[in-house]
Amino acid sequence: MTDPLLFNPRTYDPAHFDPETRRLLRATVGWFEDRGKRRLIEDYRSRAWLGDFLAFAAEEGLFATFLTPSSAADREDQRWDTARIAALNEIFGFYGLDYWYAWQVTVLGLGPVWQSENKAARTRAAELLSQGEVFAFGLSEKAHGADIYSTDLLLEPAGDGGFLATGSKYYIGNGNAAGLVSVFGRRTDVEGPDGYVFFAADSRHPAYHLVKNVVDSSKYVSEFRLDNYPVGPDDVLHTGRAAFDAALNTVNVGKFNLCTASIGICEHAMYEAVTHAHNRVLYGRPVTAFPHVRRELADAYVRLVGMKLFSDRAVDYFRSAGPDDRRYLLFNPMTKMKVTTEGEKVIDLMWDVIAAKGFEKDTYFAQAAVEIRGLPKLEGTVHVNLALILKFMRNHLLNPAEYAPVPTRLDAADDAFLFRQGPARGLGSVRFHDWRPAYDAYADVPNVARFREQADALCDFVADVAPDEEQSRDLDFLLSVGQLFALVVHGQLVLEQARLTDLDQDVLDELFAVLVRDFSAHAVELHGKESATGAQQSWALGSVRRPVVDAARSARVWERVEALSGAYEMAP
């Protein structure tokens, strides 16, 4: 049986896309399937560079088609289309995060270029893409991480209007092979934010010195050093505050890709896990006959469905964003933080079931269990993104605004606003549509109604017992509040997408039973925080709820999970 909610290479047909997009997505799936599971696993284990994959992508024009915005395109099918980019992320994650990573850091490397007014650099980037080159994003440094206020890469003014750049960058994906590296630094002759510079470098230049790969992986995460690297006027992408904004806005674009990569990893692992568990006999019974196994696999399944629903709906807000609609600035860190941590839970639940099988070298699961850990930690930690999410909490919960409904966005359009987001500030003024109608539409679903009680309680918390000035400096306390808020936002977009796709209500009810438990767990955690006041502790215990139990519903959802056994296995 094919589950329509999960990606299955055997039946994959993205008919909702235009013919060229459909062809490229299917060709990518075909390349991996022809390569076979044994070769993919061996390349992962031997840490082989992805030359064959990049050659395939170059021959097909994959990166050039998907990552050239229409403003720099010379073909009609070239555009920056978040919907099809998300579909490709899922495929790459399904087969191996190393492949996704080479693509992801190319996305990041292109961000400052496509935001730039430098026509020569934009033309050069488009040409390099058409030649199959990859790109890199030279932001972080060994001593400072991604703290761009403290960059030590220095640009000394040269007599020709350019600069000589000297300094090191660390943890830079594709830094070993990038035709263009977008590098962030600061001028030696200008103090403060006005001295920031983003410029384009070539990893093959004699003044560009590759030091090493800083991870033990096929992913080439480089350390490189520039020694008097010549930066001409045509290499300068941004200066001053615009360079700072380009860095943050690039991360806004790139971090969205983490959620769908996480989904792909979980889908492949789920086929393996359910098939193994269903066909393994212990004490004379299939492993899946045990109640705790059924619960864990069913929880993993509905969490995965929730990841997909949230991410698919977030695409619509991302693509519909504009100067007067910046709701994506909340949903984007949500995909990065919430969806990727849900992915960790999905893998952990399945790993508890398959146990030692999850370590075996001939499984995809063994690498999935490792790679799923990386996604919550890339493009800002979970804590950084939770803190960002909190900036939107009061307006989202208590101060809604009117917006026209956002439709499903699968149209073949260029998402041009992503490269003209403007100054990276003013987050506290972003307004949102009312979250309640999404919940009201499913008031007859028992666990949606139960979770709605908890969401309303969170509004009371914000209105009546919100953190005081001292608690607002206690990040440990605030992060617990952030987890509660994230669940409400997660549930909202899940429900919006459920309505748009006519999701089976058994699956939705079972998913919200999980969310009710999660909210209760975070409330109990908040209750135990050292700085929680008596009123906040009372609120926390008062918001704990028990999910509505329905054995018949759970059995029907289990039938969907059980049907995944044997539904897909990668060709040898």
Tab-separated table of C-alpha atoms in Angstrom, residues 48-409:
chain	number	residue	atom	x	y	z
A	48	ALA	CA	33.902	10.126	-0.650
A	49	TRP	CA	33.605	13.573	-2.227
A	50	LEU	CA	30.371	13.904	-4.185
A	51	GLY	CA	31.932	14.328	-7.600
A	52	ASP	CA	29.624	11.883	-9.391
A	53	PHE	CA	26.550	13.543	-7.946
A	54	LEU	CA	27.723	17.035	-8.854
A	55	ALA	CA	28.514	15.823	-12.375
A	56	PHE	CA	24.951	14.522	-12.683
A	57	ALA	CA	23.550	17.806	-11.352
A	58	ALA	CA	25.690	19.754	-13.826
A	59	GLU	CA	24.668	17.589	-16.784
A	60	GLU	CA	20.984	18.003	-15.934
A	61	GLY	CA	21.313	21.706	-15.103
A	62	LEU	CA	19.676	20.949	-11.762
A	63	PHE	CA	21.187	23.675	-9.596
A	64	ALA	CA	21.121	26.209	-12.425
A	65	THR	CA	17.418	25.620	-13.033
A	66	PHE	CA	16.328	25.667	-9.396
A	67	LEU	CA	18.664	28.345	-8.014
A	68	THR	CA	18.784	31.055	-10.681
A	69	PRO	CA	16.153	33.737	-10.022
A	70	SER	CA	14.279	35.006	-13.030
A	71	SER	CA	16.112	38.339	-12.774
A	72	ALA	CA	19.369	36.538	-13.677
A	73	ALA	CA	17.911	33.774	-15.855
A	74	ASP	CA	18.404	33.101	-19.531
A	75	ARG	CA	15.844	30.280	-19.689
A	76	GLU	CA	12.130	30.365	-18.991
A	77	ASP	CA	12.234	27.443	-16.545
A	78	GLN	CA	14.831	29.118	-14.289
A	79	ARG	CA	13.395	30.706	-11.153
A	80	TRP	CA	13.749	30.680	-7.371
A	81	ASP	CA	10.636	28.720	-6.454
A	82	THR	CA	10.481	27.706	-2.790
A	83	ALA	CA	7.891	24.980	-3.443
A	84	ARG	CA	10.081	23.011	-5.820
A	85	ILE	CA	13.202	23.760	-3.769
A	86	ALA	CA	11.427	22.175	-0.793
A	87	ALA	CA	10.590	19.112	-2.888
A	88	LEU	CA	14.252	18.696	-3.845
A	89	ASN	CA	15.355	19.119	-0.218
A	90	GLU	CA	13.103	16.207	0.741
A	91	ILE	CA	14.586	13.995	-1.976
A	92	PHE	CA	18.166	14.819	-0.974
A	93	GLY	CA	17.386	14.146	2.678
A	94	PHE	CA	15.752	10.850	1.752
A	95	TYR	CA	18.943	9.571	0.109
A	96	GLY	CA	21.654	11.204	2.193
A	97	LEU	CA	22.336	14.468	3.960
A	98	ASP	CA	25.755	14.804	2.311
A	99	TYR	CA	24.048	15.458	-1.034
A	100	TRP	CA	21.669	17.925	0.546
A	101	TYR	CA	24.539	19.752	2.231
A	102	ALA	CA	26.411	20.470	-1.004
A	103	TRP	CA	23.169	21.939	-2.356
A	104	GLN	CA	22.325	23.807	0.874
A	105	VAL	CA	25.590	25.691	1.136
A	106	THR	CA	25.266	26.566	-2.551
A	107	VAL	CA	21.923	28.167	-1.643
A	108	LEU	CA	23.613	30.130	1.135
A	109	GLY	CA	26.518	31.181	-1.055
A	110	LEU	CA	24.128	32.557	-3.648
A	111	GLY	CA	22.125	34.582	-1.131
A	112	PRO	CA	24.418	37.630	-0.946
A	113	VAL	CA	24.902	37.535	-4.724
A	114	TRP	CA	21.229	37.576	-5.644
A	115	GLN	CA	20.630	40.367	-3.097
A	116	SER	CA	23.425	42.441	-4.632
A	117	GLU	CA	23.134	45.256	-7.164
A	118	ASN	CA	26.515	44.185	-8.608
A	119	LYS	CA	25.520	43.141	-12.117
A	120	ALA	CA	28.925	41.705	-12.973
A	121	ALA	CA	28.883	39.419	-9.925
A	122	ARG	CA	25.322	38.311	-10.658
A	123	THR	CA	26.219	37.499	-14.248
A	124	ARG	CA	29.275	35.578	-13.129
A	125	ALA	CA	27.214	33.582	-10.605
A	126	ALA	CA	24.632	32.656	-13.242
A	127	GLU	CA	27.417	31.513	-15.591
A	128	LEU	CA	29.038	29.426	-12.870
A	129	LEU	CA	25.714	27.788	-12.059
A	130	SER	CA	25.182	26.954	-15.717
A	131	GLN	CA	28.625	25.286	-15.697
A	132	GLY	CA	27.634	23.118	-12.731
A	133	GLU	CA	29.737	24.896	-10.112
A	134	VAL	CA	28.868	24.907	-6.415
A	135	PHE	CA	28.972	27.911	-4.069
A	136	ALA	CA	29.941	28.636	-0.463
A	137	PHE	CA	28.955	31.070	2.294
A	138	GLY	CA	32.022	32.468	4.076
A	139	LEU	CA	30.529	33.895	7.248
A	140	SER	CA	31.628	32.032	10.386
A	141	GLU	CA	35.050	32.082	11.995
A	142	LYS	CA	36.825	29.750	14.383
A	143	ALA	CA	37.029	32.237	17.242
A	144	HIS	CA	33.609	33.825	16.870
A	145	GLY	CA	31.326	31.327	15.166
A	146	ALA	CA	28.658	33.219	13.219
A	147	ASP	CA	28.973	36.345	15.387
A	148	ILE	CA	29.241	38.753	12.504
A	149	TYR	CA	29.806	41.707	14.838
A	150	SER	CA	33.245	40.263	15.618
A	151	THR	CA	34.636	39.263	12.238
A	152	ASP	CA	38.435	39.211	12.037
A	153	LEU	CA	38.686	38.914	8.255
A	154	LEU	CA	40.095	42.297	7.285
A	155	LEU	CA	40.058	44.227	4.020
A	156	GLU	CA	42.889	46.704	3.494
A	157	PRO	CA	42.040	49.388	0.903
A	158	ALA	CA	44.063	49.119	-2.305
A	159	GLY	CA	44.890	51.894	-4.704
A	160	ASP	CA	42.560	50.688	-7.466
A	161	GLY	CA	39.367	51.124	-5.436
A	162	GLY	CA	39.506	47.535	-4.302
A	163	PHE	CA	40.928	45.746	-1.266
A	164	LEU	CA	43.394	43.132	-0.127
A	165	ALA	CA	41.615	40.619	2.099
A	166	THR	CA	43.417	38.702	4.844
A	167	GLY	CA	41.980	36.339	7.423
A	168	SER	CA	40.399	32.945	7.992
A	169	LYS	CA	36.954	31.443	7.776
A	170	TYR	CA	35.890	28.251	9.508
A	171	TYR	CA	33.069	25.734	9.040
A	172	ILE	CA	32.427	26.773	5.444
A	173	GLY	CA	30.650	24.138	3.372
A	174	ASN	CA	31.898	23.596	-0.202
A	175	GLY	CA	34.922	25.762	0.602
A	176	ASN	CA	37.097	23.153	-1.112
A	177	ALA	CA	35.497	23.440	-4.531
A	178	ALA	CA	33.308	26.537	-4.790
A	179	GLY	CA	33.501	28.579	-7.944
A	180	LEU	CA	32.307	31.514	-5.864
A	181	VAL	CA	32.526	32.022	-2.102
A	182	SER	CA	30.512	34.891	-0.621
A	183	VAL	CA	32.865	36.160	2.112
A	184	PHE	CA	32.007	38.519	4.967
A	185	GLY	CA	34.670	40.850	6.390
A	186	ARG	CA	35.319	44.400	7.522
A	187	ARG	CA	37.449	47.262	6.296
A	188	THR	CA	40.477	48.344	8.290
A	189	ASP	CA	39.835	52.041	7.569
A	190	VAL	CA	36.167	52.286	8.618
A	191	GLU	CA	34.866	51.722	12.140
A	192	GLY	CA	31.544	50.176	13.098
A	193	PRO	CA	28.796	48.741	10.864
A	194	ASP	CA	29.739	51.003	7.946
A	195	GLY	CA	32.923	48.962	7.560
A	196	TYR	CA	31.242	45.645	6.759
A	197	VAL	CA	31.858	44.159	3.315
A	198	PHE	CA	30.512	41.094	1.517
A	199	PHE	CA	32.650	40.095	-1.454
A	200	ALA	CA	33.004	37.226	-3.922
A	201	ALA	CA	36.099	35.018	-3.827
A	202	ASP	CA	37.217	32.061	-5.934
A	203	SER	CA	38.460	28.969	-4.088
A	204	ARG	CA	40.919	28.290	-6.953
A	205	HIS	CA	42.754	31.614	-6.591
A	206	PRO	CA	46.424	31.364	-5.459
A	207	ALA	CA	45.724	33.658	-2.491
A	208	TYR	CA	42.923	31.355	-1.278
A	209	HIS	CA	44.413	28.616	0.903
A	210	LEU	CA	42.342	25.565	1.818
A	211	VAL	CA	43.414	24.414	5.286
A	212	LYS	CA	41.323	21.305	5.974
A	213	ASN	CA	37.947	19.670	6.245
A	214	VAL	CA	36.868	20.256	9.841
A	215	VAL	CA	34.407	17.320	9.938
A	216	ASP	CA	34.909	13.603	9.299
A	217	SER	CA	32.403	13.325	6.490
A	218	SER	CA	31.740	13.515	2.768
A	219	LYS	CA	30.405	16.953	3.558
A	220	TYR	CA	33.391	19.193	2.967
A	221	VAL	CA	33.096	21.753	5.758
A	222	SER	CA	36.238	23.748	5.236
A	223	GLU	CA	38.627	26.003	6.980
A	224	PHE	CA	40.231	28.421	4.511
A	225	ARG	CA	42.596	31.371	4.746
A	226	LEU	CA	42.983	34.412	2.526
A	227	ASP	CA	46.415	36.067	2.286
A	228	ASN	CA	46.252	39.441	0.558
A	229	TYR	CA	43.453	38.163	-1.644
A	230	PRO	CA	42.733	40.855	-4.275
A	231	VAL	CA	39.133	42.095	-4.126
A	232	GLY	CA	38.248	44.247	-7.114
A	233	PRO	CA	35.202	46.532	-7.437
A	234	ASP	CA	33.394	43.812	-9.428
A	235	ASP	CA	33.871	41.437	-6.500
A	236	VAL	CA	32.170	43.645	-3.900
A	237	LEU	CA	28.616	42.480	-3.228
A	238	HIS	CA	27.554	44.689	-0.302
A	239	THR	CA	29.070	47.323	1.965
A	240	GLY	CA	28.075	48.753	5.327
A	241	ARG	CA	24.766	47.895	6.946
A	242	ALA	CA	23.605	46.265	3.698
A	243	ALA	CA	26.306	43.614	4.138
A	244	PHE	CA	25.027	42.868	7.648
A	245	ASP	CA	21.426	42.619	6.363
A	246	ALA	CA	22.527	40.376	3.483
A	247	ALA	CA	24.048	37.938	5.972
A	248	LEU	CA	20.882	37.658	8.071
A	249	ASN	CA	18.517	37.639	5.104
A	250	THR	CA	20.548	34.892	3.440
A	251	VAL	CA	20.163	32.768	6.540
A	252	ASN	CA	16.419	33.513	6.433
A	253	VAL	CA	16.323	31.939	2.986
A	254	GLY	CA	18.665	29.046	3.687
A	255	LYS	CA	17.430	27.882	7.072
A	256	PHE	CA	14.043	27.007	5.577
A	257	ASN	CA	15.676	24.112	3.740
A	258	LEU	CA	16.442	22.235	6.942
A	259	CYS	CA	12.862	21.198	7.631
A	260	THR	CA	12.259	19.322	4.390
A	261	ALA	CA	15.663	17.633	4.541
A	262	SER	CA	14.687	16.375	7.998
A	263	ILE	CA	11.407	15.067	6.585
A	264	GLY	CA	13.202	13.115	3.864
A	265	ILE	CA	15.547	11.498	6.382
A	266	CYS	CA	12.623	10.427	8.577
A	267	GLU	CA	10.621	9.012	5.670
A	268	HIS	CA	13.388	6.709	4.461
A	269	ALA	CA	14.160	5.611	8.010
A	270	MET	CA	10.487	4.915	8.677
A	271	TYR	CA	10.158	2.509	5.751
A	272	GLU	CA	13.159	0.589	7.063
A	273	ALA	CA	12.047	0.626	10.685
A	274	VAL	CA	8.448	-0.468	10.142
A	275	THR	CA	9.470	-3.177	7.671
A	276	HIS	CA	12.063	-4.555	10.079
A	277	ALA	CA	9.793	-4.452	13.128
A	278	HIS	CA	6.817	-5.975	11.346
A	279	ASN	CA	8.846	-8.911	10.051
A	280	ARG	CA	10.826	-9.647	13.208
A	281	VAL	CA	9.446	-12.256	15.597
A	282	LEU	CA	10.180	-12.167	19.338
A	283	TYR	CA	8.756	-14.602	21.848
A	284	GLY	CA	6.620	-16.074	19.115
A	285	ARG	CA	5.013	-12.766	18.133
A	286	PRO	CA	5.803	-10.059	15.563
A	287	VAL	CA	7.481	-7.100	17.240
A	288	THR	CA	4.599	-4.912	16.066
A	289	ALA	CA	2.154	-6.979	18.136
A	290	PHE	CA	3.452	-5.360	21.329
A	291	PRO	CA	1.354	-2.358	22.450
A	292	HIS	CA	4.324	-0.136	23.314
A	293	VAL	CA	5.825	-0.745	19.868
A	294	ARG	CA	2.589	0.208	18.165
A	295	ARG	CA	2.373	3.370	20.217
A	296	GLU	CA	5.956	4.405	19.459
A	297	LEU	CA	5.672	3.771	15.720
A	298	ALA	CA	2.266	5.450	15.532
A	299	ASP	CA	3.613	8.468	17.432
A	300	ALA	CA	6.564	8.619	15.029
A	301	TYR	CA	4.220	8.438	12.054
A	302	VAL	CA	1.861	11.217	13.148
A	303	ARG	CA	4.769	13.424	14.194
A	304	LEU	CA	6.235	12.964	10.717
A	305	VAL	CA	2.893	13.823	9.137
A	306	GLY	CA	2.797	16.958	11.302
A	307	MET	CA	6.273	17.919	10.122
A	308	LYS	CA	5.133	17.674	6.506
A	309	LEU	CA	1.887	19.567	7.040
A	310	PHE	CA	3.585	22.434	8.850
A	311	SER	CA	6.405	22.726	6.320
A	312	ASP	CA	4.098	22.576	3.306
A	313	ARG	CA	1.934	25.343	4.706
A	314	ALA	CA	4.952	27.446	5.676
A	315	VAL	CA	6.004	27.372	2.008
A	316	ASP	CA	2.843	29.305	1.150
A	317	TYR	CA	3.645	32.113	3.601
A	318	PHE	CA	7.262	32.210	2.469
A	319	ARG	CA	6.225	32.579	-1.171
A	320	SER	CA	3.506	35.131	-0.417
A	321	ALA	CA	5.733	37.356	1.723
A	322	GLY	CA	6.277	41.014	0.970
A	323	PRO	CA	7.129	44.301	2.682
A	324	ASP	CA	3.680	44.375	4.298
A	325	ASP	CA	3.497	40.672	5.129
A	326	ARG	CA	6.495	39.346	7.027
A	327	ARG	CA	4.780	36.485	8.810
A	328	TYR	CA	7.398	34.185	7.293
A	329	LEU	CA	9.872	35.575	9.832
A	330	LEU	CA	8.093	33.504	12.492
A	331	PHE	CA	7.253	30.443	10.429
A	332	ASN	CA	10.819	30.249	9.106
A	333	PRO	CA	12.612	29.709	12.472
A	334	MET	CA	9.707	27.430	13.376
A	335	THR	CA	10.572	25.152	10.458
A	336	LYS	CA	14.226	25.298	11.409
A	337	MET	CA	13.726	24.679	15.135
A	338	LYS	CA	10.445	22.831	15.609
A	339	VAL	CA	10.353	20.613	12.531
A	340	THR	CA	13.965	19.491	12.874
A	341	THR	CA	13.609	18.659	16.579
A	342	GLU	CA	10.451	16.729	15.742
A	343	GLY	CA	12.644	14.807	13.305
A	344	GLU	CA	14.943	13.828	16.149
A	345	LYS	CA	11.946	12.548	18.118
A	346	VAL	CA	10.719	10.540	15.127
A	347	ILE	CA	14.082	8.824	14.729
A	348	ASP	CA	14.392	8.187	18.469
A	349	LEU	CA	10.947	6.598	18.653
A	350	MET	CA	11.743	4.248	15.781
A	351	TRP	CA	15.206	3.501	17.134
A	352	ASP	CA	13.699	2.415	20.455
A	353	VAL	CA	11.736	-0.149	18.455
A	354	ILE	CA	14.415	-1.509	16.117
A	355	ALA	CA	17.190	-1.207	18.721
A	356	ALA	CA	20.470	-2.830	17.575
A	357	LYS	CA	19.282	-2.945	13.953
A	358	GLY	CA	19.715	0.813	13.881
A	359	PHE	CA	23.489	0.423	14.152
A	360	GLU	CA	23.952	-2.035	11.299
A	361	LYS	CA	26.145	-0.814	8.454
A	362	ASP	CA	23.861	-2.039	5.662
A	363	THR	CA	20.953	0.156	6.760
A	364	TYR	CA	20.069	3.704	5.840
A	365	PHE	CA	18.850	4.078	9.419
A	366	ALA	CA	22.397	4.013	10.806
A	367	GLN	CA	23.302	7.207	8.987
A	368	ALA	CA	19.853	8.736	9.530
A	369	ALA	CA	20.314	8.396	13.288
A	370	VAL	CA	23.528	10.423	13.025
A	371	GLU	CA	22.549	12.978	10.410
A	372	ILE	CA	19.178	13.904	11.946
A	373	ARG	CA	21.138	15.394	14.879
A	374	GLY	CA	22.830	17.967	12.693
A	375	LEU	CA	19.794	19.783	11.354
A	376	PRO	CA	18.630	21.363	14.636
A	377	LYS	CA	22.178	22.631	15.103
A	378	LEU	CA	22.753	24.240	11.695
A	379	GLU	CA	21.816	27.843	10.767
A	380	GLY	CA	21.509	28.787	14.443
A	381	THR	CA	20.952	26.499	17.402
A	382	VAL	CA	17.537	25.505	18.724
A	383	HIS	CA	18.035	28.012	21.544
A	384	VAL	CA	18.845	30.869	19.173
A	385	ASN	CA	15.764	30.168	17.083
A	386	LEU	CA	13.517	29.735	20.131
A	387	ALA	CA	14.666	33.124	21.379
A	388	LEU	CA	13.859	34.568	17.964
A	389	ILE	CA	10.393	32.972	17.977
A	390	LEU	CA	9.624	34.570	21.345
A	391	LYS	CA	9.863	38.042	19.784
A	392	PHE	CA	6.618	37.322	17.961
A	393	MET	CA	4.630	35.718	20.803
A	394	ARG	CA	2.551	38.586	22.127
A	395	ASN	CA	1.509	39.889	18.723
A	396	HIS	CA	0.727	36.409	17.436
A	397	LEU	CA	-1.374	35.320	20.397
A	398	LEU	CA	-3.054	38.555	21.461
A	399	ASN	CA	-2.874	41.146	18.695
A	400	PRO	CA	-4.053	39.692	15.360
A	401	ALA	CA	-4.384	41.704	12.164
A	402	GLU	CA	-6.460	41.282	9.027
A	403	TYR	CA	-4.846	39.592	6.039
A	404	ALA	CA	-6.256	38.184	2.831
A	405	PRO	CA	-6.228	34.361	2.928
A	406	VAL	CA	-2.993	32.826	1.663
A	407	PRO	CA	-3.656	30.087	-0.897
A	408	THR	CA	-1.601	26.986	-1.593
A	409	ARG	CA	1.391	28.221	-3.597
